[in-house]
Amino acid sequence: MEQTSFLARNRSDDSFSSIFSRDEKSLLPSSVHQKPKPKIRVRTLLSHCLYRRVLLWSVGLLFLLCLALSSSGSHLRHDRIMDLVDFTKKNASEGDSQAGTGGAGDEGKEKGGSDGKGGQEEVVFVVSTGSDEHQQQQPATIQDDRMPNWLRFRHLDGYFNGLKALVHASDHKPEYPKTQGQESPSPLTLSYTGLPTPTMYAPQPNYKSSEYTSQYHHVETCYLDKKRRIPVPDIYAYNGVVQGQPEPAMGSHSLLGIRNDVCFDRFGRFGPYGLGYSFTEGGLEVGLDTEHEESEVVWKKTGKINYDDIDWGDAQDRCYEANKNRFAEPGEPGATPPVTTGKRRQRSFLNRERAKISRTAVVIRAYAGFEWTQHAILNFRALISELSLRSGGEYAVHFLLHVRNNNEPIWADPVTVQRILDENIPKEFHGLCTLWSEAQMRLLYPGKFGNSVEDPSGGDIHGVYRSAHFPLQHFAMQHPEYEHFWNWELDMRWIGDYYELFDRLGSWAKQQSRIGMWERSAKYYIPALHGTWENFTSLVDAETIESGRAPIYGPVKFPGRMSLRSELRGESFLPASCSRHSHASPSKECGVGEEADLITLNPLFDAEASGWVFASDVTGYKHSLPTPPRRCAIITASRLSRRLLRVMHEETWRLHHTMFSEMYPATMALHHGLKAIYAPHPVYMDREWDIEAIDKAFNGGRDHSTGGHGSPFDLQNEHNHKGTTWYYNSEFAGLLWRRWLGYAQFDGRGANGGRQGEGELRGGKEEEERPDSTGRMCLRSVLVHPIKWEHPSELE
Ligand SMILES: *[C@@H]1O[C@H](CO)[C@@H](O)[C@H](O)[C@H]1NC(C)=O
Ligand SMILES: *[C@@H]1O[C@H](CO)[C@@H](O)[C@H](O)[C@H]1NC(C)=O
């Protein structure tokens, strides 16, 4: 019962130990030793992010691969493992002869320092070639048409270099992608003196600065406790980047305004919230079993915070109350931070009037039966602290808890509600929960919905699988205090500060023009291929002209289109900036400065003929007419505006329209002319893909987009995402995340490309602590999904 002891909290008033029971393991993939589970569990596995046909298809593919694989390559080897490899060489065998350092076993060792832990002594790494066989992928030998092409690309190593290889961002030489003519100073030499020291990292506006206070209301500092003694802690970042770390293959930090000259290790990121210290000290006990040299620095200022009695709901409410006058009243338009958007600044005669800002809710979709772990708790402490408390209540975090049992009297009896909370949510988050059930959705959206064009899942129209947006629509109607709503999930993680992520996504999307927005949003941005965002914009404009399709910036017409009440009254969602020239050819300024109604984290693709499984799960439209035009973004993590949710709500209750969860918000935005933006956040790949191959695989749909025929979201093409950091079937996301947390992982390498769970056990305490190791990992900000498990004991 190792797992139970790891997870159970060492407290007598442990109100949620019951939820840590061992048979709640449904969300853990590849745990082959599980007990048989009831049917509902299988549906859980298939809900939302995993589609059963994809799963079946993948199982089939894996089976074929397994057949082809030899038994070699799965044994453990601890000799000759190097942390740093020469990633700059163009050709592995060439590099070998250049480096000429002879025996592979000596490579990568530091010269001039004996144990690497001396701290003060100068240590020089000679970074040499990786001549270990496992670092050079064998060319595939099987000739199976179904073997994905990308399995032939070499795995990248630079992610796994540690803190001791930290360099200033200007000296950073990414292993991938290589810039043209990139010189390989082989062997690369790194020097350091001990471990670098992290510094506090706060991406929120400087609320005390005159720049801020001249425009906005005073921000009252928020505390974790009632007595206002425990301030919300800072997180820590390292100033620099680990040498060799690859650049994102798709998306970009700098485009969105997210810093890429710093990196985060596990202690700087989560130490302030309870990682790395014991229950008796008020921590979460996790991370003690990983390498932790000099981790203490992150507790120097605040001490190890005792989180035992923190009530996050109460802390959030107190924070909002203290800052109430900063925010626009419901219905009143608010200006938006950050400070750079001073345009809407209001002036009175005395110039004392300050702009009020609007608020955003982050709504986390929780469900009864989710197995909470200490790592999950850490993640949500970080989210609440960074977004809600550190922003003085600009953001608020809510858990929308799906109660699966429709017979529970959740509106009649507070004792029942308390029992459900006790059984399903850690006590510290109880005050943030809103319960809902599918029975409630049937009451809220009554009447006949009509037949669906297709219904591949066979699910209930009011069920969470097909209509996850229903409870969010209702939540928005109940919470007029929020202008925007981030839909978020339990198995997403962000290395970096959550405020920086959400704030920059919002402000970047706001600056985007409506002209060409649907076309740009339908395509993955690959900086190494496309150049700057301006280059990308021109390319998309040219491709749009070439396609012969009219660009879309406002509401669309289609047979059978029905109007909203507001449209019947003659109202439009287009901002004034779109009517400056003429509606026929509005200026590029159209939509610039307008808050986005929808921000997605994957492209908004045309679902028609895309091969996406649920492309025709469309309900309530006349079957005698063509299916309406649709857009969709995979993974429901997205920001929706109040007015978009109001549109969705009205279409649902009044017109009985709905579509599969990932398609409905985007399609409603398309039909009614709302502003929808895909934000190209940084996405990494585990292999050295040819840049053109990425474009071919990921923008291979109609007119070089992600939509239509050839879409990367076609069931047949989705395997391409397995090596990325952000897709529901990603294998690399979990591997990277757990290695970063400090746990050894099978590296997925080996003959024929290797796959998840194959290869060697790499990383983890033993490897990170070895004298010739570069230490624990430090990664630049990145979103990872899906994270189905974190601590190795969860697999037992
Ligand atoms: C790599 O270098 C070796 C030896 O110089 C050469 O035989 C081989 O063709 C090269 N491979 C590539 C892909 O350039
Ligand atoms: C991007 O645009 C600039 C300026 O127009 C041009 O010089 C450059 O070649 C373009 N880069 C790419 C990759 O198209």
GROMACS .gro file of N, CA and C in nm, residues 477-547:
model
  213
  477MET      N    1  -2.438   3.271  -1.681
  477MET     CA    2  -2.563   3.343  -1.656
  477MET      C    3  -2.578   3.374  -1.507
  478GLN      N    4  -2.525   3.286  -1.423
  478GLN     CA    5  -2.534   3.304  -1.277
  478GLN      C    6  -2.429   3.401  -1.223
  479HIS      N    7  -2.329   3.433  -1.304
  479HIS     CA    8  -2.218   3.515  -1.255
  479HIS      C    9  -2.195   3.638  -1.343
  480PRO      N   10  -2.284   3.735  -1.332
  480PRO     CA   11  -2.270   3.855  -1.416
  480PRO      C   12  -2.147   3.938  -1.382
  481GLU      N   13  -2.079   3.903  -1.272
  481GLU     CA   14  -1.961   3.984  -1.232
  481GLU      C   15  -1.839   3.956  -1.319
  482TYR      N   16  -1.846   3.852  -1.401
  482TYR     CA   17  -1.731   3.821  -1.486
  482TYR      C   18  -1.760   3.855  -1.632
  483GLU      N   19  -1.659   3.909  -1.698
  483GLU     CA   20  -1.673   3.944  -1.839
  483GLU      C   21  -1.622   3.831  -1.928
  484HIS      N   22  -1.524   3.756  -1.874
  484HIS     CA   23  -1.466   3.645  -1.952
  484HIS      C   24  -1.455   3.521  -1.865
  485PHE      N   25  -1.455   3.406  -1.932
  485PHE     CA   26  -1.453   3.278  -1.861
  485PHE      C   27  -1.352   3.186  -1.929
  486TRP      N   28  -1.248   3.152  -1.854
  486TRP     CA   29  -1.156   3.050  -1.905
  486TRP      C   30  -1.211   2.912  -1.868
  487ASN      N   31  -1.231   2.829  -1.966
  487ASN     CA   32  -1.268   2.691  -1.942
  487ASN      C   33  -1.137   2.613  -1.925
  488TRP      N   34  -1.120   2.550  -1.811
  488TRP     CA   35  -0.991   2.485  -1.783
  488TRP      C   36  -1.013   2.344  -1.731
  489GLU      N   37  -0.910   2.261  -1.742
  489GLU     CA   38  -0.927   2.122  -1.701
  489GLU      C   39  -0.823   2.078  -1.600
  490LEU      N   40  -0.854   1.966  -1.535
  490LEU     CA   41  -0.772   1.919  -1.424
  490LEU      C   42  -0.637   1.864  -1.469
  491ASP      N   43  -0.626   1.823  -1.593
  491ASP     CA   44  -0.502   1.756  -1.635
  491ASP      C   45  -0.416   1.845  -1.725
  492MET      N   46  -0.423   1.976  -1.698
  492MET     CA   47  -0.337   2.070  -1.771
  492MET      C   48  -0.238   2.131  -1.673
  493ARG      N   49  -0.117   2.154  -1.720
  493ARG     CA   50  -0.016   2.217  -1.634
  493ARG      C   51   0.057   2.322  -1.714
  494TRP      N   52   0.103   2.423  -1.643
  494TRP     CA   53   0.179   2.531  -1.706
  494TRP      C   54   0.307   2.547  -1.628
  495ILE      N   55   0.419   2.529  -1.696
  495ILE     CA   56   0.547   2.560  -1.635
  495ILE      C   57   0.566   2.709  -1.658
  496GLY      N   58   0.566   2.785  -1.550
  496GLY     CA   59   0.566   2.931  -1.564
  496GLY      C   60   0.461   2.987  -1.470
  497ASP      N   61   0.440   3.114  -1.477
  497ASP     CA   62   0.343   3.180  -1.389
  497ASP      C   63   0.209   3.191  -1.462
  498TYR      N   64   0.103   3.146  -1.396
  498TYR     CA   65  -0.028   3.143  -1.462
  498TYR      C   66  -0.077   3.282  -1.502
  499TYR      N   67  -0.041   3.383  -1.424
  499TYR     CA   68  -0.087   3.517  -1.462
  499TYR      C   69  -0.025   3.557  -1.595
  500GLU      N   70   0.101   3.526  -1.611
  500GLU     CA   71   0.167   3.562  -1.736
  500GLU      C   72   0.098   3.494  -1.855
  501LEU      N   73   0.063   3.369  -1.838
  501LEU     CA   74  -0.004   3.298  -1.947
  501LEU      C   75  -0.138   3.362  -1.983
  502PHE      N   76  -0.227   3.371  -1.885
  502PHE     CA   77  -0.362   3.416  -1.916
  502PHE      C   78  -0.367   3.563  -1.955
  503ASP      N   79  -0.286   3.643  -1.888
  503ASP     CA   80  -0.286   3.784  -1.920
  503ASP      C   81  -0.233   3.811  -2.060
  504ARG      N   82  -0.123   3.748  -2.096
  504ARG     CA   83  -0.064   3.774  -2.227
  504ARG      C   84  -0.150   3.719  -2.340
  505LEU      N   85  -0.213   3.605  -2.316
  505LEU     CA   86  -0.302   3.552  -2.419
  505LEU      C   87  -0.414   3.653  -2.446
  506GLY      N   88  -0.468   3.707  -2.336
  506GLY     CA   89  -0.579   3.802  -2.351
  506GLY      C   90  -0.535   3.929  -2.421
  507SER      N   91  -0.421   3.984  -2.381
  507SER     CA   92  -0.384   4.112  -2.440
  507SER      C   93  -0.335   4.095  -2.583
  508TRP      N   94  -0.273   3.983  -2.613
  508TRP     CA   95  -0.230   3.960  -2.752
  508TRP      C   96  -0.354   3.946  -2.842
  509ALA      N   97  -0.450   3.865  -2.796
  509ALA     CA   98  -0.570   3.843  -2.879
  509ALA      C   99  -0.644   3.975  -2.901
  510LYS      N  100  -0.642   4.060  -2.802
  510LYS     CA  101  -0.710   4.188  -2.812
  510LYS      C  102  -0.650   4.274  -2.923
  511GLN      N  103  -0.522   4.265  -2.945
  511GLN     CA  104  -0.456   4.347  -3.047
  511GLN      C  105  -0.472   4.293  -3.189
  512GLN      N  106  -0.527   4.173  -3.201
  512GLN     CA  107  -0.540   4.113  -3.334
  512GLN      C  108  -0.655   4.177  -3.412
  513SER      N  109  -0.629   4.196  -3.539
  513SER     CA  110  -0.733   4.248  -3.627
  513SER      C  111  -0.833   4.137  -3.660
  514ARG      N  112  -0.955   4.180  -3.685
  514ARG     CA  113  -1.054   4.082  -3.732
  514ARG      C  114  -1.030   4.043  -3.878
  515ILE      N  115  -0.960   4.129  -3.949
  515ILE     CA  116  -0.938   4.100  -4.091
  515ILE      C  117  -0.840   3.985  -4.103
  516GLY      N  118  -0.887   3.874  -4.157
  516GLY     CA  119  -0.803   3.756  -4.171
  516GLY      C  120  -0.793   3.670  -4.046
  517MET      N  121  -0.872   3.706  -3.943
  517MET     CA  122  -0.853   3.633  -3.817
  517MET      C  123  -0.891   3.485  -3.827
  518TRP      N  124  -0.999   3.455  -3.898
  518TRP     CA  125  -1.039   3.314  -3.909
  518TRP      C  126  -0.937   3.236  -3.990
  519GLU      N  127  -0.879   3.302  -4.091
  519GLU     CA  128  -0.783   3.234  -4.177
  519GLU      C  129  -0.651   3.212  -4.103
  520ARG      N  130  -0.604   3.314  -4.032
  520ARG     CA  131  -0.480   3.295  -3.954
  520ARG      C  132  -0.502   3.193  -3.843
  521SER      N  133  -0.621   3.201  -3.782
  521SER     CA  134  -0.648   3.111  -3.670
  521SER      C  135  -0.663   2.966  -3.714
  522ALA      N  136  -0.674   2.945  -3.844
  522ALA     CA  137  -0.693   2.809  -3.893
  522ALA      C  138  -0.560   2.741  -3.925
  523LYS      N  139  -0.450   2.806  -3.888
  523LYS     CA  140  -0.321   2.755  -3.931
  523LYS      C  141  -0.222   2.758  -3.816
  524TYR      N  142  -0.143   2.652  -3.804
  524TYR     CA  143  -0.035   2.652  -3.706
  524TYR      C  144   0.075   2.747  -3.751
  525TYR      N  145   0.124   2.824  -3.658
  525TYR     CA  146   0.233   2.918  -3.687
  525TYR      C  147   0.365   2.849  -3.652
  526ILE      N  148   0.450   2.831  -3.754
  526ILE     CA  149   0.579   2.763  -3.738
  526ILE      C  150   0.688   2.867  -3.762
  527PRO      N  151   0.738   2.931  -3.657
  527PRO     CA  152   0.828   3.045  -3.677
  527PRO      C  153   0.948   3.014  -3.766
  528ALA      N  154   1.006   2.894  -3.752
  528ALA     CA  155   1.126   2.863  -3.830
  528ALA      C  156   1.095   2.858  -3.979
  529LEU      N  157   0.971   2.832  -4.013
  529LEU     CA  158   0.933   2.829  -4.153
  529LEU      C  159   0.868   2.960  -4.197
  530HIS      N  160   0.783   3.014  -4.114
  530HIS     CA  161   0.702   3.128  -4.154
  530HIS      C  162   0.766   3.263  -4.128
  531GLY      N  163   0.870   3.267  -4.046
  531GLY     CA  164   0.930   3.396  -4.014
  531GLY      C  165   0.848   3.469  -3.908
  532THR      N  166   0.844   3.599  -3.918
  532THR     CA  167   0.773   3.678  -3.816
  532THR      C  168   0.621   3.663  -3.833
  533TRP      N  169   0.551   3.717  -3.736
  533TRP     CA  170   0.404   3.714  -3.743
  533TRP      C  171   0.355   3.795  -3.863
  534GLU      N  172   0.426   3.901  -3.896
  534GLU     CA  173   0.388   3.981  -4.013
  534GLU      C  174   0.408   3.897  -4.140
  535ASN      N  175   0.517   3.822  -4.145
  535ASN     CA  176   0.538   3.730  -4.257
  535ASN      C  177   0.423   3.630  -4.267
  536PHE      N  178   0.389   3.577  -4.152
  536PHE     CA  179   0.282   3.477  -4.146
  536PHE      C  180   0.151   3.537  -4.193
  537THR      N  181   0.124   3.659  -4.148
  537THR     CA  182   0.001   3.727  -4.188
  537THR      C  183  -0.004   3.746  -4.340
  538SER      N  184   0.107   3.790  -4.398
  538SER     CA  185   0.107   3.809  -4.544
  538SER      C  186   0.089   3.676  -4.616
  539LEU      N  187   0.153   3.574  -4.564
  539LEU     CA  188   0.138   3.443  -4.626
  539LEU      C  189  -0.007   3.398  -4.626
  540VAL      N  190  -0.071   3.412  -4.510
  540VAL     CA  191  -0.211   3.369  -4.501
  540VAL      C  192  -0.299   3.454  -4.593
  541ASP      N  193  -0.272   3.584  -4.599
  541ASP     CA  194  -0.349   3.669  -4.690
  541ASP      C  195  -0.336   3.621  -4.834
  542ALA      N  196  -0.212   3.588  -4.872
  542ALA     CA  197  -0.188   3.540  -5.009
  542ALA      C  198  -0.259   3.407  -5.032
  543GLU      N  199  -0.253   3.319  -4.934
  543GLU     CA  200  -0.319   3.189  -4.948
  543GLU      C  201  -0.471   3.203  -4.955
  544THR      N  202  -0.522   3.303  -4.885
  544THR     CA  203  -0.667   3.325  -4.889
  544THR      C  204  -0.709   3.370  -5.029
  545ILE      N  205  -0.632   3.460  -5.085
  545ILE     CA  206  -0.663   3.506  -5.221
  545ILE      C  207  -0.656   3.389  -5.319
  546GLU      N  208  -0.550   3.311  -5.303
  546GLU     CA  209  -0.529   3.195  -5.390
  546GLU      C  210  -0.645   3.096  -5.379
  547SER      N  211  -0.700   3.083  -5.258
  547SER     CA  212  -0.807   2.985  -5.237
  547SER      C  213  -0.937   3.028  -5.304
   0.00000   0.00000   0.00000
